[in-house]
């Protein structure tokens, strides 16, 4: 018994802050795997992106990690614990989400929406405690939403709404935040702004942030690690390591787009 | 979320309006009783036997029924609108009133069909209530059985509407073969009525509405999470299936019980949540639920005053009055859609 616990301890000491660990995972619908052989590990304060071409299964993987759909095979561990062993309420205090689907009603003020992130902590009727209110204020402050907090969500621009949704996830105070395409529908400036915000949040709050994205070049500049989904062999690592491996050159058909290793950007073939 | 405190003044005003509507409702009727004397009888300071009888055994139970009916239907309308994320959902989208109609129709009009087999079927207020409850309960059970099987809440909405169509069709067929007298009896039931309830029936209805209200209060937190959509609600720790059952059972108890006792009463459930949202400008169910309870009661009391045609002996069908007041509200909501508070 004691040798087992010692062994567990030693494993933990090798990876002291492993937050999310995915092993040989296949995701998809029913029996049809969309992507398989996914392996990666994220640590405290990591900003990581899942990248890949359209329809490769980025969102499916994210939904699986958020426990919104079951994996086909393989295992997901959060803080060394298997994902299925989490009770709904425990998971709600461990993983928060920002999704692409529109919120059901936009007739909520910014402050009300962010406060909904505190639901896993509030009592049976949802009364906000002093601590809950502090967390909401902090989240609003960190995403620079104080001036907007009394505005209704239908009055906001896409970029502002995305910030509000991130603030809501932040108020949920979880170790992991999963975001599905947080930069779609945004212009270049707002894309950069959101990604830089995510970076700041990860570093400031020591949360692990994982998001899906099409913005490969931006992710190469900003993320700590990247998971490139290709279907069966899914490379994972730091941007420089992945560039070294030359995985981006094969991403798109070479007669239309090529990858320039020096500038870490894609070039259109004329 | 905006707290109840923010809206304290609005709530006090609404309660005052509710109290005044109650007094107005009780003091007006086919028999003219001066307002001062109505108060005297209610406070026990005036002894006029016939007036006292009218007020205690006719007008007061009717006013209380109107309150229960209005509040209960408004609550179930609110629950359905949030669950289905649809501003046009109402208490009867799950086919509950159609089920009640089928029950009542089978008893009233079917009794002539099966007269040869069953002999003489007893058609009175009590049996109609029973038949209507059985009807709405069976439809509710069928909907629940399907709710277990399907994941998509929107599909549930369509299935509820389909049940409504089926039962509506069966009622049509029954009506086609019925004689004029039975048909008239059924049509009168479908007009709805908040009168004619004995104190015993009223207490039974009170218990049902109380249970429905308690379940609604228990659903408040989940309903607020559902404002973000089902995926977000789930990620906030809400057990979607449990929340869905709770909401369906609450609606079933409220809308089913009320339809059994008062007949199918249209539009209150659909219109009141929208009216409440206009006044309170929030979607927080901690505020909206008490708001629709009071609002629904006021609306039903006032509709009943209009239906009574004070001073005259005739009574208009309450279902027609609620629709006449309710339909323009829906139209008005659609016209100012941009600002539709949903």
XYZ file of C-alpha atoms in Angstrom:
612
model
C 0.000 0.000 0.000
C 2.724 2.457 1.014
C 4.839 1.574 -1.988
C 1.877 2.363 -4.245
C 1.355 5.767 -2.674
C 5.073 6.465 -2.902
C 4.989 5.582 -6.548
C 2.047 7.962 -7.090
C 3.982 10.667 -5.263
C 7.029 10.152 -7.404
C 4.947 10.359 -10.574
C 3.448 13.604 -9.343
C 6.847 15.014 -8.506
C 8.056 14.421 -12.054
C 5.127 16.384 -13.461
C 4.308 18.751 -10.636
C 1.800 20.905 -12.427
C 0.343 18.697 -15.118
C -3.228 19.928 -15.505
C -4.564 18.223 -18.593
C -3.178 14.984 -19.978
C -4.591 13.251 -23.027
C -3.491 9.764 -24.019
C -4.239 7.934 -27.266
C -7.566 9.724 -27.607
C -10.009 9.214 -30.471
C -12.921 11.589 -30.824
C -15.928 11.586 -33.106
C -19.590 10.740 -33.266
C -20.998 7.280 -32.593
C -18.421 4.805 -33.860
C -16.926 7.131 -36.449
C -13.667 8.580 -35.241
C -12.969 12.013 -36.682
C -9.468 12.251 -35.225
C -7.502 9.561 -33.421
C -4.134 9.100 -31.718
C -4.244 12.418 -29.912
C -1.568 12.747 -27.198
C -0.643 15.902 -25.359
C -0.105 17.390 -21.931
C -0.717 20.910 -20.629
C 0.632 22.588 -17.500
C -0.367 25.425 -15.205
C -0.337 28.776 -16.977
C -0.050 27.289 -20.480
C -1.638 29.014 -23.433
C -2.195 26.301 -26.019
C -4.015 26.119 -29.324
C -5.565 23.321 -31.320
C -4.961 24.136 -34.979
C -5.760 22.392 -38.217
C -7.748 22.744 -41.410
C -11.539 23.143 -41.533
C -13.537 20.070 -40.558
C -10.576 18.162 -39.135
C -12.258 17.854 -35.732
C -10.939 20.723 -33.621
C -14.316 21.542 -32.120
C -15.141 17.854 -31.652
C -11.957 17.451 -29.631
C -12.767 20.545 -27.581
C -16.307 19.314 -26.917
C -14.896 15.977 -25.806
C -12.444 17.668 -23.446
C -15.350 19.712 -22.046
C -17.278 16.466 -21.402
C -20.063 17.519 -23.743
C -19.614 14.321 -25.730
C -17.928 11.022 -24.835
C -14.594 10.027 -26.385
C -14.522 7.000 -28.695
C -11.414 5.631 -26.995
C -8.413 6.759 -25.000
C -8.228 8.694 -21.789
C -8.414 12.275 -20.594
C -6.942 13.122 -17.194
C -7.490 16.413 -15.417
C -5.113 16.908 -12.492
C -4.295 13.173 -12.705
C -7.986 12.257 -12.415
C -9.914 10.580 -15.205
C -12.518 12.912 -16.752
C -15.538 10.554 -16.357
C -14.926 10.363 -12.601
C -15.789 14.054 -12.187
C -19.262 14.856 -10.873
C -21.031 17.632 -12.865
C -20.467 20.144 -10.091
C -16.779 19.234 -9.648
C -16.218 19.560 -13.362
C -17.965 22.941 -13.328
C -15.350 24.192 -10.868
C -12.493 22.709 -12.920
C -13.296 23.395 -16.582
C -15.076 26.404 -18.051
C -16.110 26.967 -21.644
C -16.446 29.675 -24.245
C -18.390 28.304 -27.199
C -19.159 29.453 -30.730
C -22.913 28.971 -30.358
C -24.849 32.157 -29.632
C -26.085 32.560 -26.089
C -29.823 31.845 -25.833
C -30.833 35.312 -24.698
C -28.955 38.546 -25.136
C -31.304 40.418 -22.834
C -28.839 40.164 -19.957
C -26.522 42.879 -18.771
C -22.789 42.247 -19.023
C -22.542 42.029 -15.232
C -25.459 39.562 -15.044
C -23.941 37.301 -17.684
C -20.518 37.291 -16.034
C -22.159 36.607 -12.654
C -23.752 33.446 -14.103
C -20.225 32.053 -14.144
C -20.456 31.861 -10.353
C -23.314 29.318 -10.455
C -21.198 26.319 -9.379
C -20.402 28.154 -6.140
C -23.717 29.784 -5.257
C -26.506 28.350 -3.083
C -29.666 26.590 -4.323
C -31.264 29.768 -5.599
C -28.079 31.394 -6.867
C -27.458 34.198 -4.377
C -24.085 35.889 -4.907
C -21.852 36.005 -1.824
C -19.294 38.718 -1.175
C -16.606 36.445 -2.604
C -18.700 35.763 -5.719
C -19.112 39.490 -6.296
C -15.355 40.009 -5.911
C -14.637 37.347 -8.532
C -17.108 38.991 -10.923
C -15.510 42.406 -10.358
C -12.050 40.933 -10.945
C -13.112 39.244 -14.159
C -14.744 42.456 -15.418
C -11.602 44.390 -14.533
C -9.200 41.939 -16.175
C -11.128 42.079 -19.462
C -11.581 45.841 -19.264
C -15.379 45.619 -19.162
C -16.107 47.911 -16.227
C -17.561 50.646 -18.441
C -19.789 48.168 -20.227
C -21.102 46.251 -17.244
C -24.584 47.777 -17.221
C -25.008 47.399 -20.994
C -27.255 44.706 -22.406
C -25.528 42.002 -24.418
C -27.529 42.847 -27.570
C -25.924 46.299 -27.535
C -22.389 44.894 -27.774
C -20.134 44.357 -30.785
C -18.854 40.846 -31.549
C -15.470 41.613 -30.042
C -17.002 43.021 -26.864
C -19.329 40.028 -26.521
C -16.394 37.662 -26.898
C -14.636 39.491 -24.059
C -17.770 39.199 -21.923
C -17.937 35.444 -22.535
C -14.277 35.090 -21.606
C -14.927 37.117 -18.442
C -17.774 34.738 -17.602
C -15.462 31.749 -17.971
C -12.884 33.540 -15.848
C -15.445 34.251 -13.126
C -16.136 30.518 -13.041
C -12.605 30.327 -11.578
C -11.530 27.005 -13.077
C -8.007 25.667 -13.631
C -8.800 25.074 -17.305
C -10.575 27.344 -19.778
C -11.550 25.850 -23.135
C -12.455 28.217 -25.966
C -13.908 27.234 -29.324
C -12.793 29.584 -32.114
C -12.572 32.674 -29.894
C -11.403 34.854 -32.778
C -13.885 34.054 -35.546
C -15.959 36.989 -36.847
C -13.348 39.430 -35.524
C -11.102 41.759 -37.498
C -7.331 41.497 -37.319
C -6.968 44.027 -34.509
C -9.573 42.341 -32.319
C -8.187 38.896 -33.081
C -4.800 39.967 -31.798
C -6.394 41.759 -28.861
C -8.314 38.652 -27.752
C -5.321 36.334 -28.142
C -3.054 38.713 -26.227
C -5.709 38.911 -23.511
C -5.752 35.124 -23.267
C -1.984 35.167 -22.946
C -2.146 37.754 -20.162
C -4.852 35.811 -18.335
C -2.882 32.557 -18.527
C 0.221 34.200 -17.127
C -1.516 36.362 -14.513
C -4.013 33.863 -13.161
C -1.983 30.667 -13.754
C -4.917 29.138 -15.556
C -4.456 26.693 -18.393
C -6.072 28.012 -21.549
C -6.725 25.836 -24.578
C -8.471 27.138 -27.684
C -9.186 26.095 -31.235
C -8.115 28.420 -34.028
C -7.527 28.919 -37.730
C -5.012 31.654 -37.065
C -1.935 29.449 -37.301
C 0.516 32.334 -37.745
C -0.775 34.227 -34.711
C -0.769 31.062 -32.617
C 2.834 30.414 -33.610
C 3.750 33.814 -32.193
C 1.682 33.741 -29.018
C 1.111 30.197 -27.779
C 3.311 28.131 -25.489
C 2.318 24.899 -27.179
C 0.337 23.858 -30.238
C -1.560 20.726 -31.181
C -1.796 20.325 -34.932
C -4.647 18.039 -35.932
C -4.065 16.207 -39.198
C -6.287 13.166 -38.759
C -4.085 10.363 -37.471
C -0.655 11.720 -36.670
C -1.200 14.819 -34.574
C 2.051 16.624 -33.733
C 2.184 18.490 -30.438
C 4.892 20.768 -29.051
C 6.249 24.265 -28.805
C 5.955 26.423 -31.950
C 9.688 26.293 -32.655
C 9.774 22.521 -32.288
C 6.868 22.077 -34.674
C 8.458 24.433 -37.244
C 11.679 22.437 -36.995
C 9.772 19.253 -37.690
C 8.416 20.899 -40.808
C 4.826 19.928 -40.131
C 3.314 23.130 -41.526
C 4.680 22.678 -45.030
C 2.472 19.633 -45.516
C -0.647 21.241 -44.039
C -2.047 22.691 -47.263
C -1.625 21.497 -50.878
C 1.834 22.782 -51.863
C 0.649 24.192 -55.202
C -1.475 26.839 -53.445
C 0.135 27.643 -50.103
C 3.638 27.035 -48.818
C 5.176 27.630 -45.395
C 8.159 29.904 -44.936
C 10.166 28.583 -41.996
C 12.189 31.766 -41.434
C 9.256 34.127 -40.991
C 6.954 31.416 -39.575
C 4.237 32.412 -42.032
C 2.373 31.041 -45.024
C 2.986 32.257 -48.550
C 0.463 32.126 -51.375
C 1.870 30.514 -54.519
C 1.252 32.745 -57.551
C -27.945 39.200 -11.359
C -30.198 42.138 -10.499
C -31.417 41.532 -7.003
C -34.954 41.604 -5.695
C -34.050 44.706 -3.718
C -33.532 46.747 -6.899
C -37.150 46.139 -7.760
C -38.657 46.534 -4.295
C -40.704 49.605 -5.218
C -42.063 48.021 -8.407
C -43.043 44.930 -6.430
C -44.790 46.991 -3.752
C -46.734 48.857 -6.427
C -47.680 45.603 -8.154
C -48.877 44.130 -4.857
C -50.963 47.237 -4.267
C -52.506 46.902 -7.732
C -53.161 43.227 -6.999
C -54.958 44.117 -3.767
C -57.065 46.755 -5.510
C -57.906 44.362 -8.356
C -59.002 41.794 -5.804
C -61.317 44.301 -4.086
C -62.659 45.472 -7.458
C -63.270 41.887 -8.533
C -65.141 41.032 -5.352
C -67.214 44.196 -5.259
C -68.502 43.875 -8.836
C -70.910 41.256 -10.122
C -74.353 40.638 -11.457
C -75.882 41.668 -8.123
C -75.005 45.235 -7.192
C -73.526 45.412 -3.712
C -72.197 48.860 -2.702
C -68.418 48.944 -2.282
C -68.688 50.090 1.345
C -70.943 47.144 2.145
C -68.607 44.699 0.388
C -65.812 45.852 2.696
C -68.200 45.583 5.640
C -69.082 41.987 4.820
C -65.440 41.034 4.231
C -64.413 42.503 7.576
C -67.400 40.911 9.312
C -68.971 44.214 10.392
C -72.072 43.952 8.265
C -74.719 41.286 8.503
C -76.748 40.997 5.333
C -77.474 37.341 4.790
C -77.975 37.204 1.026
C -75.119 39.596 0.218
C -72.915 37.784 2.666
C -73.771 34.484 0.965
C -72.995 35.880 -2.487
C -69.636 37.257 -1.381
C -68.418 34.354 0.715
C -69.684 31.489 -1.382
C -69.594 32.908 -4.842
C -67.398 35.964 -5.354
C -64.522 35.214 -3.003
C -63.900 31.648 -4.247
C -64.146 32.974 -7.802
C -61.622 35.746 -7.104
C -59.228 33.286 -5.443
C -59.603 30.877 -8.370
C -58.793 33.722 -10.746
C -55.613 34.445 -8.750
C -54.514 30.795 -8.771
C -55.331 30.387 -12.467
C -53.585 33.603 -13.513
C -50.476 33.029 -11.404
C -50.167 29.348 -12.282
C -50.584 29.804 -16.026
C -48.170 32.741 -16.066
C -45.571 30.687 -14.189
C -45.842 27.714 -16.513
C -45.639 30.061 -19.496
C -42.401 31.502 -18.146
C -40.949 28.020 -17.533
C -41.778 26.901 -21.066
C -40.388 30.054 -22.681
C -37.062 29.625 -20.916
C -36.847 25.844 -21.396
C -37.587 26.076 -25.112
C -35.736 29.385 -25.577
C -38.814 30.463 -27.495
C -40.734 33.660 -26.777
C -43.901 32.157 -28.266
C -43.999 29.111 -26.023
C -46.814 28.953 -23.489
C -48.141 26.595 -20.820
C -49.863 24.423 -23.394
C -47.052 23.771 -25.880
C -46.601 20.300 -24.418
C -50.166 19.461 -25.408
C -51.497 19.661 -21.873
C -54.668 21.619 -22.655
C -55.367 19.484 -25.720
C -55.113 16.442 -23.473
C -57.578 18.018 -21.065
C -59.918 18.863 -23.945
C -59.742 15.283 -25.155
C -60.611 14.014 -21.682
C -63.542 16.380 -21.373
C -64.687 15.694 -24.941
C -64.567 11.922 -24.443
C -66.686 12.238 -21.331
C -69.226 14.740 -22.648
C -69.568 13.700 -26.269
C -68.228 10.175 -26.053
C -70.848 9.299 -23.463
C -73.503 9.266 -26.194
C -71.262 7.015 -28.310
C -70.731 4.457 -25.633
C -74.126 4.902 -24.025
C -75.093 1.417 -25.142
C -72.152 -0.130 -23.338
C -71.829 1.983 -20.221
C -75.452 2.797 -19.849
C -75.814 6.250 -18.349
C -72.599 8.215 -18.037
C -72.526 10.817 -15.314
C -71.570 14.203 -16.721
C -71.144 16.895 -14.100
C -68.512 19.341 -12.851
C -66.671 16.736 -10.824
C -66.495 14.089 -13.541
C -65.467 16.671 -16.129
C -62.638 17.800 -13.849
C -61.582 14.186 -13.439
C -61.752 13.452 -17.152
C -59.805 16.612 -18.000
C -57.098 15.806 -15.422
C -56.828 12.251 -16.749
C -56.534 13.595 -20.286
C -53.824 16.124 -19.533
C -51.992 13.668 -17.283
C -51.884 11.002 -20.020
C -50.536 13.469 -22.557
C -47.968 14.653 -20.000
C -46.886 11.045 -19.372
C -46.528 10.446 -23.105
C -44.430 13.600 -23.467
C -42.270 12.572 -20.489
C -41.749 9.100 -21.958
C -40.482 10.749 -25.125
C -38.415 13.301 -23.198
C -36.425 10.400 -21.721
C -35.600 9.146 -25.197
C -34.646 12.334 -26.998
C -31.766 14.677 -26.330
C -32.970 17.674 -28.269
C -35.257 20.035 -26.389
C -36.525 21.585 -29.622
C -37.750 18.196 -30.842
C -39.745 17.968 -27.618
C -41.482 21.237 -28.503
C -42.529 19.894 -31.893
C -43.657 16.601 -30.360
C -45.822 18.521 -27.885
C -47.416 20.418 -30.764
C -48.002 17.135 -32.643
C -49.805 15.710 -29.616
C -51.945 18.833 -29.640
C -52.834 18.223 -33.297
C -53.736 14.566 -32.727
C -55.967 15.267 -29.753
C -57.500 18.245 -31.566
C -58.374 15.979 -34.479
C -59.982 13.375 -32.217
C -62.047 16.115 -30.569
C -63.173 17.276 -34.044
C -64.303 13.774 -34.968
C -66.181 13.430 -31.691
C -67.838 16.808 -32.266
C -68.878 15.796 -35.779
C -70.860 12.849 -34.469
C -72.268 14.594 -31.409
C -75.735 15.938 -31.006
C -76.292 19.642 -30.490
C -76.860 19.484 -26.753
C -73.619 17.585 -25.998
C -71.708 19.797 -28.367
C -72.984 22.878 -26.581
C -71.961 21.418 -23.230
C -68.437 20.813 -24.513
C -68.191 24.253 -26.090
C -69.229 25.784 -22.771
C -66.470 23.844 -21.013
C -63.924 25.072 -23.560
C -64.943 28.681 -22.837
C -63.244 28.334 -19.486
C -64.600 29.554 -16.183
C -63.141 30.602 -12.881
C -66.525 30.477 -11.133
C -68.473 27.530 -9.765
C -65.627 26.091 -7.698
C -66.602 24.892 -4.240
C -64.295 25.658 -1.335
C -63.204 21.991 -1.433
C -62.301 22.122 -5.134
C -60.582 25.425 -4.499
C -58.409 23.970 -1.751
C -57.463 21.077 -4.029
C -56.469 23.550 -6.740
C -54.504 25.533 -4.142
C -52.497 22.432 -3.237
C -51.743 21.702 -6.902
C -50.660 25.289 -7.603
C -48.578 25.281 -4.423
C -46.716 22.135 -5.550
C -46.183 23.615 -9.014
C -44.890 26.864 -7.517
C -42.454 25.047 -5.222
C -41.035 23.057 -8.141
C -40.711 26.275 -10.142
C -38.827 27.959 -7.309
C -36.494 24.957 -7.136
C -35.842 25.373 -10.877
C -34.843 29.056 -10.659
C -31.087 28.484 -10.655
C -31.180 26.021 -13.544
C -33.499 28.313 -15.514
C -31.045 31.186 -15.115
C -28.227 28.969 -16.395
C -30.422 27.941 -19.343
C -30.550 31.595 -20.400
C -27.072 30.975 -21.815
C -28.134 27.824 -23.689
C -27.955 24.142 -22.819
C -24.224 23.596 -23.361
C -23.295 26.492 -21.116
C -25.824 25.385 -18.493
C -24.277 21.931 -18.476
C -20.780 23.373 -18.123
C -22.032 25.318 -15.096
C -22.899 22.043 -13.381
C -26.614 21.915 -14.247
C -27.995 18.407 -14.661
C -29.927 19.049 -17.874
C -32.185 15.993 -17.706
C -33.148 16.599 -14.097
C -33.792 20.278 -14.767
C -35.923 19.396 -17.787
C -38.042 16.898 -15.804
C -38.497 19.359 -12.963
C -39.714 22.040 -15.351
C -42.022 19.646 -17.228
C -43.549 18.293 -14.010
C -44.040 21.808 -12.630
C -45.742 22.895 -15.856
C -47.805 19.711 -15.923
C -49.050 20.257 -12.386
C -49.818 23.937 -12.928
C -51.281 23.944 -16.433
C -52.876 20.497 -16.067
C -54.476 21.210 -12.702
C -55.736 24.611 -13.761
C -57.188 23.365 -17.050
C -58.945 20.565 -15.200
C -60.716 22.986 -12.870
C -61.098 26.101 -15.000
C -61.018 24.840 -18.565
C -58.498 25.796 -21.255
C -57.643 29.450 -20.659
C -55.627 30.938 -23.465
C -52.984 33.623 -23.745
C -52.419 34.416 -20.059
C -49.437 32.074 -19.932
C -47.981 33.426 -23.138
C -48.558 37.128 -22.598
C -47.804 37.657 -18.887
C -44.076 36.743 -18.973
C -43.607 39.265 -21.790
C -45.506 41.944 -19.896
C -43.384 41.236 -16.822
C -40.157 41.467 -18.831
C -41.224 44.839 -20.183
C -41.786 46.184 -16.682
C -38.784 44.624 -14.951
C -36.329 44.603 -17.861
C -34.465 41.548 -16.610
C -34.405 37.851 -17.357
C -33.361 36.801 -13.870
C -35.930 34.240 -12.745
C -35.470 35.268 -9.112
C -37.205 38.501 -10.131
C -39.357 37.245 -13.009
C -41.017 34.362 -11.173
C -42.570 36.472 -8.386
C -43.321 39.136 -11.005
C -45.342 36.806 -13.249
C -47.153 35.371 -10.209
C -48.453 38.813 -9.227
C -48.940 40.014 -12.809
C -50.839 36.874 -13.800
C -53.150 37.207 -10.812
C -53.888 40.868 -11.613
C -54.563 40.160 -15.288
C -56.903 37.269 -14.514
C -58.814 39.246 -11.865
C -59.323 42.134 -14.298
C -60.285 39.804 -17.161
C -62.850 38.257 -14.847
C -64.247 41.708 -13.995
C -64.712 42.404 -17.711
C -66.194 38.939 -18.324
C -68.752 39.493 -15.567
C -70.178 42.534 -17.363
C -70.811 44.233 -14.006
C -74.448 45.059 -13.380
C -75.781 42.638 -15.980
C -76.898 39.072 -15.463
C -74.913 37.585 -18.339
C -71.302 36.397 -18.197
C -68.934 36.431 -21.149
C -66.626 33.419 -21.673
C -63.389 34.203 -19.818
C -61.349 32.430 -22.494
C -62.598 34.949 -25.051
C -61.720 37.885 -22.806
C -58.161 36.686 -22.131
C -57.667 36.196 -25.881
C -59.147 39.573 -26.758
C -56.721 41.195 -24.326
C -53.875 38.746 -25.054
C -53.787 38.668 -28.838
C -53.135 42.411 -29.254
C -50.273 42.020 -26.784
C -48.668 39.331 -28.931
C -49.143 41.441 -32.064
C -47.674 44.465 -30.327
C -44.703 42.366 -29.213
C -44.022 41.214 -32.750
C -44.248 44.751 -34.123
C -41.649 46.089 -31.668
C -39.534 42.979 -32.077
C -36.238 44.824 -32.001
C -36.838 45.639 -28.381
C -38.458 42.323 -27.554
C -37.119 41.602 -24.122
C -36.252 37.965 -24.424
